[in-house]
XYZ file of C-alpha atoms in Angstrom:
388
model
C 239.822 11.102 -73.222
C 239.708 11.213 -69.153
C 236.183 12.582 -69.248
C 234.890 10.480 -71.860
C 236.395 7.246 -69.744
C 234.659 8.696 -66.153
C 231.602 8.812 -68.291
C 231.485 5.279 -69.809
C 232.627 3.996 -66.907
C 229.283 5.988 -64.888
C 227.021 4.047 -67.571
C 226.201 0.824 -67.449
C 223.592 1.298 -70.145
C 225.704 2.296 -72.828
C 226.898 0.288 -75.739
C 230.833 -0.015 -76.486
C 232.065 3.448 -77.572
C 232.081 4.763 -80.755
C 235.346 6.577 -80.785
C 237.307 4.648 -83.523
C 234.168 3.763 -85.440
C 235.147 4.798 -88.796
C 231.885 3.107 -90.180
C 229.676 3.487 -87.030
C 226.252 4.195 -87.640
C 226.617 2.784 -91.431
C 225.085 -0.308 -92.886
C 224.878 -1.744 -96.937
C 221.661 0.527 -96.894
C 221.287 2.991 -94.191
C 223.557 5.926 -92.921
C 222.250 6.844 -89.412
C 222.051 10.212 -88.379
C 221.308 11.842 -85.422
C 219.414 15.079 -85.599
C 218.640 16.947 -82.343
C 216.210 19.913 -81.661
C 213.998 21.737 -79.398
C 210.741 19.301 -79.919
C 209.265 20.288 -76.951
C 208.799 23.431 -74.769
C 208.519 27.486 -75.398
C 211.302 27.151 -78.112
C 209.667 24.326 -80.022
C 208.827 26.703 -82.694
C 212.485 26.286 -83.711
C 212.277 22.718 -84.183
C 210.523 23.320 -87.841
C 214.067 23.718 -88.829
C 214.590 20.174 -88.556
C 211.108 19.019 -89.549
C 212.285 20.619 -92.858
C 215.544 18.605 -92.744
C 214.209 15.400 -92.236
C 211.451 16.057 -94.832
C 214.613 16.624 -97.072
C 216.287 13.184 -96.114
C 212.624 11.467 -97.163
C 213.260 13.334 -100.473
C 216.409 11.895 -101.044
C 215.311 8.727 -99.945
C 212.839 8.404 -102.296
C 215.100 9.316 -104.938
C 216.983 5.989 -104.233
C 219.106 7.689 -100.758
C 223.323 7.979 -101.585
C 224.997 4.934 -103.201
C 222.299 2.552 -102.061
C 221.944 3.878 -98.245
C 219.077 5.855 -97.375
C 219.062 8.220 -94.318
C 217.776 7.781 -91.382
C 217.034 10.089 -88.897
C 217.059 9.150 -85.148
C 215.593 12.829 -83.372
C 216.572 13.406 -79.877
C 214.562 16.334 -78.307
C 216.807 18.945 -76.745
C 213.859 21.285 -75.078
C 216.573 24.151 -76.013
C 218.073 23.008 -72.435
C 221.401 22.806 -72.337
C 221.409 19.701 -69.774
C 218.799 18.328 -71.575
C 220.746 18.904 -75.133
C 223.943 17.178 -73.394
C 222.297 13.953 -72.613
C 220.538 13.753 -76.134
C 224.045 13.990 -77.714
C 225.706 11.223 -75.585
C 222.474 8.952 -76.450
C 222.793 9.804 -80.155
C 226.641 9.482 -79.934
C 227.521 6.203 -77.577
C 223.901 4.416 -77.104
C 222.331 5.045 -80.518
C 226.162 4.897 -82.507
C 225.006 7.074 -85.273
C 227.052 7.979 -88.138
C 227.075 11.666 -87.854
C 224.956 14.499 -86.278
C 222.864 17.062 -88.094
C 220.615 19.668 -87.062
C 220.317 21.968 -83.781
C 218.471 24.640 -83.220
C 219.121 26.674 -79.724
C 222.967 28.309 -79.729
C 223.293 28.299 -75.990
C 222.756 24.673 -76.345
C 225.016 23.774 -79.376
C 227.860 25.868 -77.659
C 227.693 23.499 -74.707
C 227.842 20.499 -76.598
C 230.520 21.217 -78.975
C 233.239 20.007 -76.415
C 231.432 16.743 -76.106
C 230.952 16.255 -80.189
C 234.539 17.832 -80.749
C 236.088 14.707 -78.287
C 234.141 12.069 -80.285
C 234.844 13.013 -83.119
C 231.780 12.390 -85.857
C 230.798 14.669 -88.318
C 228.098 17.216 -87.172
C 226.800 19.991 -89.232
C 225.289 22.678 -87.444
C 222.059 23.621 -89.330
C 220.341 26.346 -87.319
C 222.081 27.473 -84.534
C 224.396 30.353 -85.208
C 226.733 31.565 -82.439
C 229.926 31.752 -84.437
C 231.510 30.015 -81.129
C 230.258 26.651 -82.159
C 232.337 26.608 -85.153
C 235.278 28.664 -83.958
C 237.737 27.943 -83.426
C 237.858 25.304 -86.197
C 237.216 22.057 -84.884
C 237.785 19.253 -87.600
C 234.312 17.281 -87.345
C 232.013 20.705 -86.731
C 230.834 22.640 -89.957
C 228.120 25.527 -89.742
C 225.864 25.255 -92.463
C 223.991 28.562 -92.039
C 224.906 32.173 -91.746
C 226.613 32.671 -88.264
C 225.960 35.655 -86.001
C 228.907 37.377 -87.596
C 227.908 36.994 -91.166
C 224.686 38.211 -90.221
C 226.008 41.540 -89.301
C 228.417 41.921 -91.517
C 225.696 41.738 -93.731
C 223.033 44.275 -92.199
C 225.932 46.385 -92.517
C 226.650 45.841 -95.874
C 223.143 46.300 -96.694
C 223.013 49.932 -94.945
C 226.271 51.171 -96.685
C 224.724 49.929 -100.089
C 222.172 52.784 -99.742
C 223.861 55.611 -101.648
C 225.051 58.611 -99.691
C 225.154 56.501 -96.024
C 227.575 57.988 -93.873
C 225.426 58.698 -90.476
C 224.402 55.201 -89.030
C 223.361 54.813 -85.558
C 222.624 51.642 -83.728
C 220.092 50.446 -80.816
C 220.274 47.096 -79.410
C 219.839 45.063 -76.299
C 222.177 44.682 -73.868
C 222.589 40.681 -74.200
C 225.359 38.473 -75.942
C 222.490 38.235 -78.644
C 222.075 41.665 -79.751
C 226.028 42.114 -79.288
C 226.645 38.964 -81.552
C 224.799 40.878 -84.392
C 225.801 44.652 -83.787
C 229.158 43.755 -82.892
C 230.437 42.567 -86.643
C 228.182 45.137 -87.967
C 229.886 47.823 -86.265
C 233.499 46.535 -87.087
C 232.183 46.120 -90.918
C 231.411 49.677 -90.693
C 234.449 50.802 -89.262
C 236.359 48.688 -91.895
C 234.567 51.116 -94.157
C 235.454 54.065 -92.584
C 231.890 54.684 -90.824
C 231.648 55.412 -87.086
C 228.611 55.200 -85.484
C 226.928 58.293 -84.633
C 224.877 56.645 -81.846
C 224.945 53.708 -79.655
C 221.919 53.312 -77.812
C 220.624 50.618 -75.647
C 216.594 49.595 -75.303
C 216.203 46.621 -72.624
C 214.203 44.127 -73.366
C 210.458 44.357 -71.890
C 210.666 48.057 -72.456
C 207.679 49.188 -73.412
C 208.289 53.027 -74.683
C 211.256 53.809 -77.117
C 210.583 57.962 -76.574
C 214.044 58.372 -75.352
C 215.951 56.934 -77.567
C 213.795 58.212 -80.496
C 214.344 61.660 -79.658
C 218.038 61.135 -79.352
C 218.032 60.131 -82.915
C 215.607 63.023 -83.817
C 218.309 65.173 -82.319
C 221.080 63.128 -84.478
C 219.349 62.457 -87.822
C 221.107 59.353 -88.880
C 220.978 58.088 -92.477
C 220.011 54.814 -91.277
C 219.733 52.925 -88.427
C 220.692 49.488 -87.302
C 218.437 47.818 -84.830
C 219.573 45.121 -82.901
C 216.152 43.953 -80.923
C 213.762 41.079 -80.265
C 210.697 41.581 -82.129
C 208.276 43.075 -79.568
C 210.505 45.740 -78.682
C 211.573 46.347 -82.767
C 207.657 47.161 -83.032
C 207.413 49.260 -80.192
C 210.622 51.513 -81.650
C 209.198 51.748 -85.064
C 205.990 52.998 -83.907
C 207.691 55.591 -81.461
C 209.631 56.637 -84.425
C 206.484 57.592 -86.467
C 205.349 59.094 -83.763
C 208.251 61.388 -83.425
C 208.402 62.261 -86.898
C 211.503 59.862 -87.957
C 209.358 57.360 -90.138
C 211.634 58.224 -92.819
C 214.684 56.825 -91.470
C 215.379 52.907 -92.574
C 215.950 50.662 -89.926
C 217.697 47.377 -90.433
C 217.209 44.457 -88.497
C 217.995 41.099 -87.672
C 217.071 37.544 -88.473
C 215.445 37.796 -84.695
C 212.627 39.828 -86.527
C 210.216 38.442 -89.260
C 209.242 41.106 -91.825
C 205.440 40.072 -91.748
C 204.817 39.272 -88.053
C 206.296 42.870 -87.464
C 203.928 44.126 -89.828
C 201.074 42.436 -87.844
C 202.581 43.527 -84.473
C 202.589 47.570 -85.489
C 199.409 46.994 -87.136
C 199.887 49.469 -90.275
C 202.032 49.207 -93.494
C 203.087 53.338 -93.359
C 205.107 52.042 -89.881
C 207.172 49.339 -91.162
C 207.440 50.560 -94.874
C 211.283 51.699 -93.893
C 212.149 48.710 -92.322
C 214.290 45.595 -93.412
C 215.555 42.187 -91.743
C 217.929 39.662 -92.310
C 216.470 37.121 -95.062
C 218.261 34.155 -95.681
C 216.395 32.533 -98.777
C 216.605 32.777 -102.376
C 213.065 34.004 -102.627
C 210.189 35.762 -100.573
C 208.823 32.301 -98.462
C 205.755 32.322 -100.810
C 207.771 32.925 -103.880
C 208.008 30.683 -106.611
C 211.835 29.892 -105.490
C 210.354 28.220 -102.043
C 207.539 26.511 -103.555
C 209.576 23.279 -103.904
C 210.619 23.415 -100.452
C 207.197 23.919 -99.326
C 206.285 21.058 -101.334
C 208.622 18.454 -100.283
C 207.553 19.608 -96.465
C 204.058 19.126 -96.944
C 204.232 15.919 -98.630
C 205.997 14.195 -95.786
C 204.519 16.468 -93.296
C 201.281 17.316 -94.348
C 199.888 19.128 -91.678
C 203.304 20.964 -90.835
C 202.632 24.511 -90.619
C 205.235 26.734 -92.430
C 207.310 29.385 -90.945
C 210.478 30.947 -91.147
C 212.603 28.654 -89.903
C 211.120 25.528 -91.601
C 213.822 25.950 -94.666
C 216.904 27.240 -92.785
C 218.647 23.703 -92.383
C 217.914 22.322 -96.245
C 220.983 24.120 -97.509
C 223.446 22.437 -95.131
C 221.164 18.586 -96.192
C 222.128 19.789 -99.687
C 225.884 20.245 -98.527
C 225.649 16.714 -96.951
C 224.574 14.763 -99.848
C 226.859 15.990 -102.250
C 229.926 15.073 -99.646
C 228.274 12.130 -99.508
C 228.331 11.451 -103.172
C 231.992 12.484 -103.625
C 233.238 10.531 -100.512
C 231.505 7.031 -102.720
C 230.291 3.868 -101.731
C 233.388 2.627 -99.224
C 231.779 5.604 -96.951
C 234.081 6.336 -93.577
C 233.940 9.636 -91.323
C 237.180 10.379 -92.267
C 235.928 10.264 -95.926
C 233.222 12.501 -95.196
C 234.647 15.275 -93.260
C 237.392 15.161 -96.310
C 234.647 15.766 -98.650
C 233.018 18.357 -96.651
C 236.240 20.572 -96.295
C 235.817 20.896 -100.226
C 232.682 21.883 -100.750
C 232.979 25.108 -102.811
C 230.749 28.117 -103.393
C 227.636 25.720 -103.431
C 224.128 27.083 -104.511
C 222.028 25.123 -102.327
C 218.861 26.576 -104.427
C 217.739 27.488 -101.038
C 219.653 29.730 -99.096
C 220.892 33.473 -100.744
C 224.391 32.634 -100.013
C 226.526 29.667 -100.980
C 228.258 27.667 -98.612
C 231.934 27.127 -98.907
C 233.956 24.606 -96.477
C 237.456 24.307 -96.128
C 240.158 22.835 -93.378
C 240.783 25.932 -92.234
C 237.682 27.642 -92.257
C 233.971 25.752 -91.236
C 231.823 28.705 -91.343
C 230.390 28.137 -94.560
C 227.915 30.615 -95.144
C 229.481 34.467 -95.184
C 226.210 36.126 -96.474
C 222.641 36.362 -96.404
C 219.683 38.625 -98.607
C 217.719 41.233 -96.784
C 213.781 41.632 -97.118
C 212.090 44.441 -97.244
C 208.685 46.072 -98.272
C 209.373 47.531 -102.074
C 205.707 49.160 -103.228
C 203.792 47.911 -99.942
C 205.232 43.410 -100.926
C 207.373 41.913 -99.268
C 210.976 41.751 -101.831
C 214.146 39.687 -101.242
C 216.956 42.244 -101.869
C 220.882 41.842 -102.800
C 221.525 45.447 -102.166
C 219.613 48.684 -101.684
C 217.059 48.897 -104.735
C 218.187 45.648 -106.188
C 215.686 42.771 -106.051
C 217.615 39.233 -105.328
C-alpha cells in the first residue's frame, strides 16, 4: 500500500484509485478490459496474439456480448519493454479504470508487472507470456491461460519418452534462462521416469557452427535429442547433424521455433524430417480445426497476416466468457475471480490441452501437442505416431 500511495501522490493525472472498486470498469452495457502487448518495436510480431484476442471479443460482441455487456478492449503498447509495460499497466488500472486485464506477450514484462497488478487486485488473465513466475506462487487475481515454460518442457519430455524403446536422451541448449525454462522441467520429467540425460551440451546464441556438439553426439548416439535452441541455431544444428550422419536421430524443439519456418531456414525436407516442435493447437495452422479462428480474425482484421502467434490468446478468451456467463449479470471482480477458479477441463476448441484453474493452481494449461513432418506434411501429434 505504501508504494501505491507514493505513486498516487506523485501523479496528479490519475483518477480516484480503483482498488476497492468491485465494479470499476463496468457499465450496464460494457466491460472494459485492458489489453497490453508489444504493438511496436522489435517484438511487435508477438502482438498478433492480442489481435486474435480482440477479434474474439468482437465475435462475442456481435453475438450480443455477455449478459448484455460488450467486451470493450483498451489497448496499451508495452513495446516488450519493462518500463513501458509498467507505465501501460498503471495507466490502464488507475487512469482508464478497466475492469480487468488480459493479454501480455513478453515474459520479462509480465514478470515485472506482477507485483503492481497483484496489489491492485483486479483480475488478470495472462494470455501469451509463458514464464512460470508470472503466476507461481499463486496470486488470487492472476491466471495463466497458456502453457507455461514448465508445462511445455514436460510436454517435450513426455513426447520424447512416448517413442518406443527410448532410453538414451541428450540435451543441447542455450545457456540463458529462456532455454532453461524448457530444459529444466524436461530433465525433471525424464528423471521422474528413470532417464538421466546422457549429454547436456551448450550451443550459445549467435553460434554459426555446431560441429563440436554434433561430434560428441555422434559418439553418444542418443535415441532422442531435446534442443532448447532458438530457430536460427536450431537450423544450424540440424544441418550439421545431417552433415555428420545423425539425421536419423529425432530432435524435439521448443515453442521458440516454428516447424515450417525451420524448413525454410534449412532449405530441404530431409534435414527436418525428424524434427518435432511444441504445438499448442488442436490442428495445423491451415487445418480444418483452425479455419473458424482464421476466418474470425480476418472478419475483423481483413489485412492481418496470420502466424503461429495469432491464435494463442483465444483459448483464454473462451475461458473468460465462460466465467463471465457463470458470474451472472450482477458482475463484480470477486465474482469473476471465483468463477475463474471453477474453470475445469475446459476444451477451448483452439488449445490442444484443456484449461483448469483452482484456487490453489492458476496455471491452467498443463500440456501441449507436438507438430512434426509425417509423410512430408506438417502433422499435429498427441504422442509418437499418434495424430491429434
